[in-house]
Each structure stands twice: as structure tokens, then as C-alpha cells.
CSV table of C-alpha atoms in Angstrom, one decimal:
chain,number,residue,atom,x,y,z
A,1,UNK,CA,10.6,-12.6,35.6
A,2,UNK,CA,11.2,-11.2,32.1
A,3,UNK,CA,12.9,-7.9,33.1
A,4,UNK,CA,14.3,-5.3,30.8
A,5,UNK,CA,16.6,-2.3,31.3
A,6,UNK,CA,16.0,1.0,29.5
A,7,UNK,CA,17.2,4.6,30.0
A,8,UNK,CA,14.9,6.5,32.3
A,9,UNK,CA,14.5,9.6,30.1
A,10,UNK,CA,15.7,11.1,26.8
A,11,UNK,CA,15.3,14.5,25.1
A,12,UNK,CA,15.3,15.1,21.4
A,13,UNK,CA,14.6,18.0,19.1
A,14,UNK,CA,11.8,17.9,16.6
A,15,UNK,CA,12.7,16.3,13.3
A,16,UNK,CA,15.5,14.2,14.7
A,17,UNK,CA,15.7,10.4,14.7
A,18,UNK,CA,15.4,8.9,18.2
A,19,UNK,CA,16.8,5.5,19.1
A,20,UNK,CA,15.9,3.9,22.4
A,21,UNK,CA,17.8,0.8,23.4
A,22,UNK,CA,16.6,-1.8,25.7
A,23,UNK,CA,18.7,-4.6,27.4
A,24,UNK,CA,17.1,-8.0,28.0
A,25,UNK,CA,19.9,-10.4,29.0
A,26,UNK,CA,17.5,-13.2,30.0
A,27,UNK,CA,15.4,-13.4,26.9
A,28,UNK,CA,14.5,-16.9,25.9
A,29,UNK,CA,14.7,-18.5,22.5
A,30,UNK,CA,11.0,-18.1,21.7
A,31,UNK,CA,10.4,-14.7,23.2
A,32,UNK,CA,9.2,-11.8,21.0
A,33,UNK,CA,10.3,-8.3,21.8
A,34,UNK,CA,7.5,-5.8,22.0
A,35,UNK,CA,7.3,-2.0,22.5
A,36,UNK,CA,4.4,0.0,23.8
A,37,UNK,CA,3.9,3.8,23.9
A,38,UNK,CA,2.0,5.6,26.6
A,39,UNK,CA,0.7,9.2,26.5
A,40,UNK,CA,-0.3,11.0,29.7
A,41,UNK,CA,-3.7,9.9,31.1
A,42,UNK,CA,-4.0,7.0,28.6
A,43,UNK,CA,-3.3,3.3,28.6
A,44,UNK,CA,-0.3,2.0,26.8
A,45,UNK,CA,-0.6,1.4,23.0
A,46,UNK,CA,1.2,-1.3,21.0
A,47,UNK,CA,3.9,0.1,18.6
A,48,UNK,CA,5.9,-2.7,17.2
A,49,UNK,CA,7.0,-6.3,17.8
A,50,UNK,CA,9.9,-8.3,16.5
A,51,UNK,CA,11.9,-11.5,16.9
A,52,UNK,CA,15.2,-10.8,15.1
A,53,UNK,CA,17.0,-8.5,12.6
A,54,UNK,CA,14.8,-5.6,11.6
A,55,UNK,CA,11.0,-4.9,11.6
A,56,UNK,CA,9.5,-1.7,10.2
A,57,UNK,CA,6.0,-0.4,10.3
A,58,UNK,CA,4.4,3.0,9.6
A,59,UNK,CA,5.3,4.2,13.0
A,60,UNK,CA,8.8,2.9,13.9
A,61,UNK,CA,11.6,0.4,13.2
A,62,UNK,CA,12.9,-2.2,15.6
A,63,UNK,CA,16.4,-3.5,15.4
A,64,UNK,CA,17.4,-6.7,17.1
A,65,UNK,CA,21.0,-8.0,16.9
A,66,UNK,CA,21.8,-11.6,16.4
A,67,UNK,CA,22.3,-12.4,20.1
A,68,UNK,CA,18.9,-10.8,20.9
A,69,UNK,CA,20.1,-9.5,24.3
A,70,UNK,CA,19.1,-6.0,23.3
A,71,UNK,CA,16.8,-4.2,20.9
A,72,UNK,CA,16.6,-0.6,19.6
A,73,UNK,CA,13.4,1.2,18.9
A,74,UNK,CA,13.9,3.8,16.2
A,75,UNK,CA,11.5,6.7,15.7
A,76,UNK,CA,12.2,8.7,12.5
A,77,UNK,CA,11.8,12.4,12.5
A,78,UNK,CA,10.0,12.8,15.9
A,79,UNK,CA,7.4,15.5,16.4
A,80,UNK,CA,6.1,17.0,19.6
A,81,UNK,CA,3.3,14.5,19.6
A,82,UNK,CA,5.8,11.7,20.1
A,83,UNK,CA,6.4,12.9,23.6
A,84,UNK,CA,5.5,9.8,25.7
A,85,UNK,CA,6.8,7.0,27.8
A,86,UNK,CA,8.1,4.0,25.8
A,87,UNK,CA,8.1,0.5,27.3
A,88,UNK,CA,10.2,-2.5,26.1
A,89,UNK,CA,9.0,-5.9,27.2
A,90,UNK,CA,8.8,-9.5,26.1
A,91,UNK,CA,5.6,-11.3,26.8
A,92,UNK,CA,6.5,-14.7,28.1
A,93,UNK,CA,3.4,-16.8,27.9
A,94,UNK,CA,-0.1,-15.4,28.5
A,95,UNK,CA,0.5,-13.8,31.9
A,96,UNK,CA,4.1,-13.0,32.4
A,97,UNK,CA,4.1,-9.3,31.3
A,98,UNK,CA,6.4,-7.0,33.0
A,99,UNK,CA,6.3,-3.3,32.3
A,100,UNK,CA,9.2,-1.5,33.9
A,101,UNK,CA,9.3,2.3,34.3
A,102,UNK,CA,10.0,2.8,30.6
A,103,UNK,CA,11.8,5.6,28.9
A,104,UNK,CA,10.3,9.1,29.1
A,105,UNK,CA,10.9,10.8,25.7
A,106,UNK,CA,10.5,14.5,25.6
A,107,UNK,CA,10.5,16.1,22.2
A,108,UNK,CA,11.7,19.8,22.2
A,109,UNK,CA,10.6,22.3,19.7
B,1,UNK,CA,-14.7,-0.9,16.4
B,2,UNK,CA,-15.2,-0.4,20.1
B,3,UNK,CA,-12.1,-0.6,22.3
B,4,UNK,CA,-11.7,-1.6,25.9
B,5,UNK,CA,-13.8,0.6,28.1
B,6,UNK,CA,-13.5,1.2,31.9
B,7,UNK,CA,-15.8,2.8,34.4
B,8,UNK,CA,-15.8,5.0,36.2
B,9,UNK,CA,-13.1,7.2,34.7
B,10,UNK,CA,-12.5,8.8,38.1
B,11,UNK,CA,-13.3,7.7,41.5
B,12,UNK,CA,-12.8,9.5,44.8
B,13,UNK,CA,-13.5,7.6,47.9
B,14,UNK,CA,-12.9,7.8,51.6
B,15,UNK,CA,-10.4,5.6,53.4
B,16,UNK,CA,-12.0,2.4,54.6
B,17,UNK,CA,-14.7,2.3,51.9
B,18,UNK,CA,-15.0,-0.4,49.3
B,19,UNK,CA,-14.8,0.4,45.6
B,20,UNK,CA,-15.7,-1.6,42.4
B,21,UNK,CA,-13.9,-0.9,39.1
B,22,UNK,CA,-15.4,-2.2,35.9
B,23,UNK,CA,-13.7,-3.3,32.6
B,24,UNK,CA,-15.5,-4.1,29.3
B,25,UNK,CA,-13.0,-5.9,27.1
B,26,UNK,CA,-13.1,-6.0,23.3
B,27,UNK,CA,-15.7,-8.5,22.2
B,28,UNK,CA,-14.2,-11.9,21.5
B,29,UNK,CA,-11.0,-11.3,23.5
B,30,UNK,CA,-10.5,-14.2,25.8
B,31,UNK,CA,-7.6,-12.8,27.9
B,32,UNK,CA,-8.1,-9.9,30.3
B,33,UNK,CA,-5.6,-8.2,32.5
B,34,UNK,CA,-5.6,-5.7,35.3
B,35,UNK,CA,-2.7,-3.4,36.1
B,36,UNK,CA,-2.1,-0.6,38.5
B,37,UNK,CA,0.0,2.5,37.8
B,38,UNK,CA,1.0,4.9,40.5
B,39,UNK,CA,2.0,8.4,39.6
B,40,UNK,CA,5.2,8.4,37.5
B,41,UNK,CA,5.6,4.7,37.8
B,42,UNK,CA,5.5,1.8,35.4
B,43,UNK,CA,2.6,-0.7,35.3
B,44,UNK,CA,2.2,-3.2,38.1
B,45,UNK,CA,0.6,-6.4,37.0
B,46,UNK,CA,-2.3,-7.4,39.3
B,47,UNK,CA,-4.3,-10.3,37.8
B,48,UNK,CA,-4.9,-12.2,34.5
B,49,UNK,CA,-8.1,-13.9,33.3
B,50,UNK,CA,-8.3,-16.5,30.6
B,51,UNK,CA,-12.1,-16.8,30.0
B,52,UNK,CA,-13.7,-16.7,33.4
B,53,UNK,CA,-10.8,-18.3,35.3
B,54,UNK,CA,-7.8,-16.5,36.8
B,55,UNK,CA,-4.8,-18.7,36.5
B,56,UNK,CA,-2.5,-15.9,37.8
B,57,UNK,CA,-3.5,-13.8,40.8
B,58,UNK,CA,0.1,-13.3,41.9
B,59,UNK,CA,0.1,-9.6,41.5
B,60,UNK,CA,-2.8,-8.8,43.8
B,61,UNK,CA,-1.1,-6.7,46.6
B,62,UNK,CA,-3.3,-7.9,49.5
B,63,UNK,CA,-6.4,-9.9,50.3
B,64,UNK,CA,-8.3,-6.6,50.2
B,65,UNK,CA,-8.1,-6.9,46.4
B,66,UNK,CA,-10.2,-9.3,44.4
B,67,UNK,CA,-11.4,-9.6,40.9
B,68,UNK,CA,-14.0,-11.6,38.9
B,69,UNK,CA,-15.0,-12.1,35.4
B,70,UNK,CA,-18.4,-13.4,34.3
B,71,UNK,CA,-19.5,-14.7,30.9
B,72,UNK,CA,-16.0,-14.4,29.6
B,73,UNK,CA,-16.5,-10.7,29.2
B,74,UNK,CA,-16.9,-8.0,31.8
B,75,UNK,CA,-14.6,-8.0,34.8
B,76,UNK,CA,-14.8,-6.1,38.1
B,77,UNK,CA,-11.9,-5.4,40.4
B,78,UNK,CA,-12.9,-4.8,44.0
B,79,UNK,CA,-10.9,-3.1,46.6
B,80,UNK,CA,-12.2,-3.5,50.1
B,81,UNK,CA,-11.4,-1.1,53.0
B,82,UNK,CA,-9.4,1.2,50.7
B,83,UNK,CA,-6.2,2.8,51.9
B,84,UNK,CA,-4.5,5.9,50.7
B,85,UNK,CA,-1.7,3.8,49.1
B,86,UNK,CA,-4.4,2.3,46.9
B,87,UNK,CA,-4.6,5.6,45.0
B,88,UNK,CA,-3.5,5.0,41.5
B,89,UNK,CA,-4.7,4.5,37.9
B,90,UNK,CA,-6.1,1.1,37.4
B,91,UNK,CA,-5.8,-0.1,33.8
B,92,UNK,CA,-7.5,-3.0,32.1
B,93,UNK,CA,-6.3,-4.7,28.9
B,94,UNK,CA,-7.6,-7.5,26.7
B,95,UNK,CA,-6.2,-9.6,23.9
B,96,UNK,CA,-7.4,-12.3,21.6
B,97,UNK,CA,-5.0,-15.1,22.4
B,98,UNK,CA,-1.8,-15.9,24.2
B,99,UNK,CA,0.5,-14.2,21.7
B,100,UNK,CA,-1.5,-11.2,20.6
B,101,UNK,CA,-0.9,-7.6,21.5
B,102,UNK,CA,-2.7,-6.1,24.5
B,103,UNK,CA,-5.3,-3.4,24.0
B,104,UNK,CA,-5.6,-1.1,27.0
B,105,UNK,CA,-8.5,0.8,28.3
B,106,UNK,CA,-8.3,4.5,29.4
B,107,UNK,CA,-8.0,3.5,33.0
B,108,UNK,CA,-9.8,4.5,36.2
B,109,UNK,CA,-8.1,7.0,38.4
B,110,UNK,CA,-8.8,6.1,42.0
B,111,UNK,CA,-8.1,8.7,44.7
B,112,UNK,CA,-8.5,7.6,48.4
B,113,UNK,CA,-8.8,10.5,50.8
């Protein structure tokens, strides 16, 4: 099973940069690393996906070191609306998707 | 465009009754997934459809749970003889192909009393 390890929760003040690191020791050569965001009472929403080095989109950046055994989701200048649960996972094939408990980020005014 | 829709949004049922949950995926999406999320927990994979076939049913927690998909589109998840531990949010997701991102519906909140 493609399992990952993330911190259970994090707190941050508004305007700060938040980095959430995920460990995935059993990642395979062709696995992509994917992050989802989930607000209360909603389904998860795709944020970003990457394979190696750095990927940036309008929402976040994803940093992946050369050994790919971990990855870091970076949220620049968080706002209260970024309070959510963030999941790190790597889809292995069509059906092997494992969502752990994720990281509950709370943004404080 | 239209996203994944699920119905009903909320369902309260008595223990022992059967329930049917419906998922309408995004048009053209061949892969469809069902997950269960208990309060404060991560998502638990239940079943995956590719077209109308279900190559992976490994996540279904018991034989009271079944799912079908017809016409490569709408899917129904059926829970027979519901138990209180079945209370959870049931989420459906679809995607275009093996490597695409999953698009989730809003979920159905099931409460078994």
C-alpha cells in the first residue's frame, strides 16, 4: 500500500508561509506525488502534483528532493480561508489511492 | 462545467434499513471511485470502477455493501441492513484516465439511528 506520513496538525498566523512535509519511503520510480485540500463538509480538491524538484502553480509550490522520499507543500502567505486538511498521496495505478488522516492546518488571525 | 454530483446530500435511516446512494460523475470520466469518511478521519477507499466493471472491490467493508455502475456513468452504492457504524460521509470521485486527478463530489452524509 502506498502509505505516507504527515504531521497531524499545524497552526499558522495569517500572512505567513506554511510548509507541510510528507514522508513516503516506499515511493516507486514512476509514482507522482499529489496533494489534495479538503474543507469541512466538502470533498477533497486537487492542489498540485509533481515528480521531482519543484513545481509551482497559482495556489502552492511543491518541493521534492532528489531521493523523492519526502515532499514539502508550501503555501505562501496563508489566509483564514486556507484552514483545511491537506493530504499527501501518490496514486499508484488507477485504483491504489490511499488517503491518510492528512494534516489539519489552522490559520490564526 | 458540471462537477460530480451526489444524492441525497443527507440521509437519516433506521438501523436495519437498506439505503442507496447515487453518484453522477463528470461526463466522459471513465474511472469512478467511492470512499467513506468517518468524523475526523481520512478517506477510506471502498471501490473503483473503470467503465462498468469494478476491478477493485477490496475496500468494501462487508457483504452488506455493494455498488454498481451502468452505462459507464451513474453509480449507486447500496448498503443493506444498515448498522450504526455505517454512519459516515460517503464520497464519490471521478477522473478521465488512470493518471488524471480525481474530482470529488460533495458527499452524502449518512446517519444510522
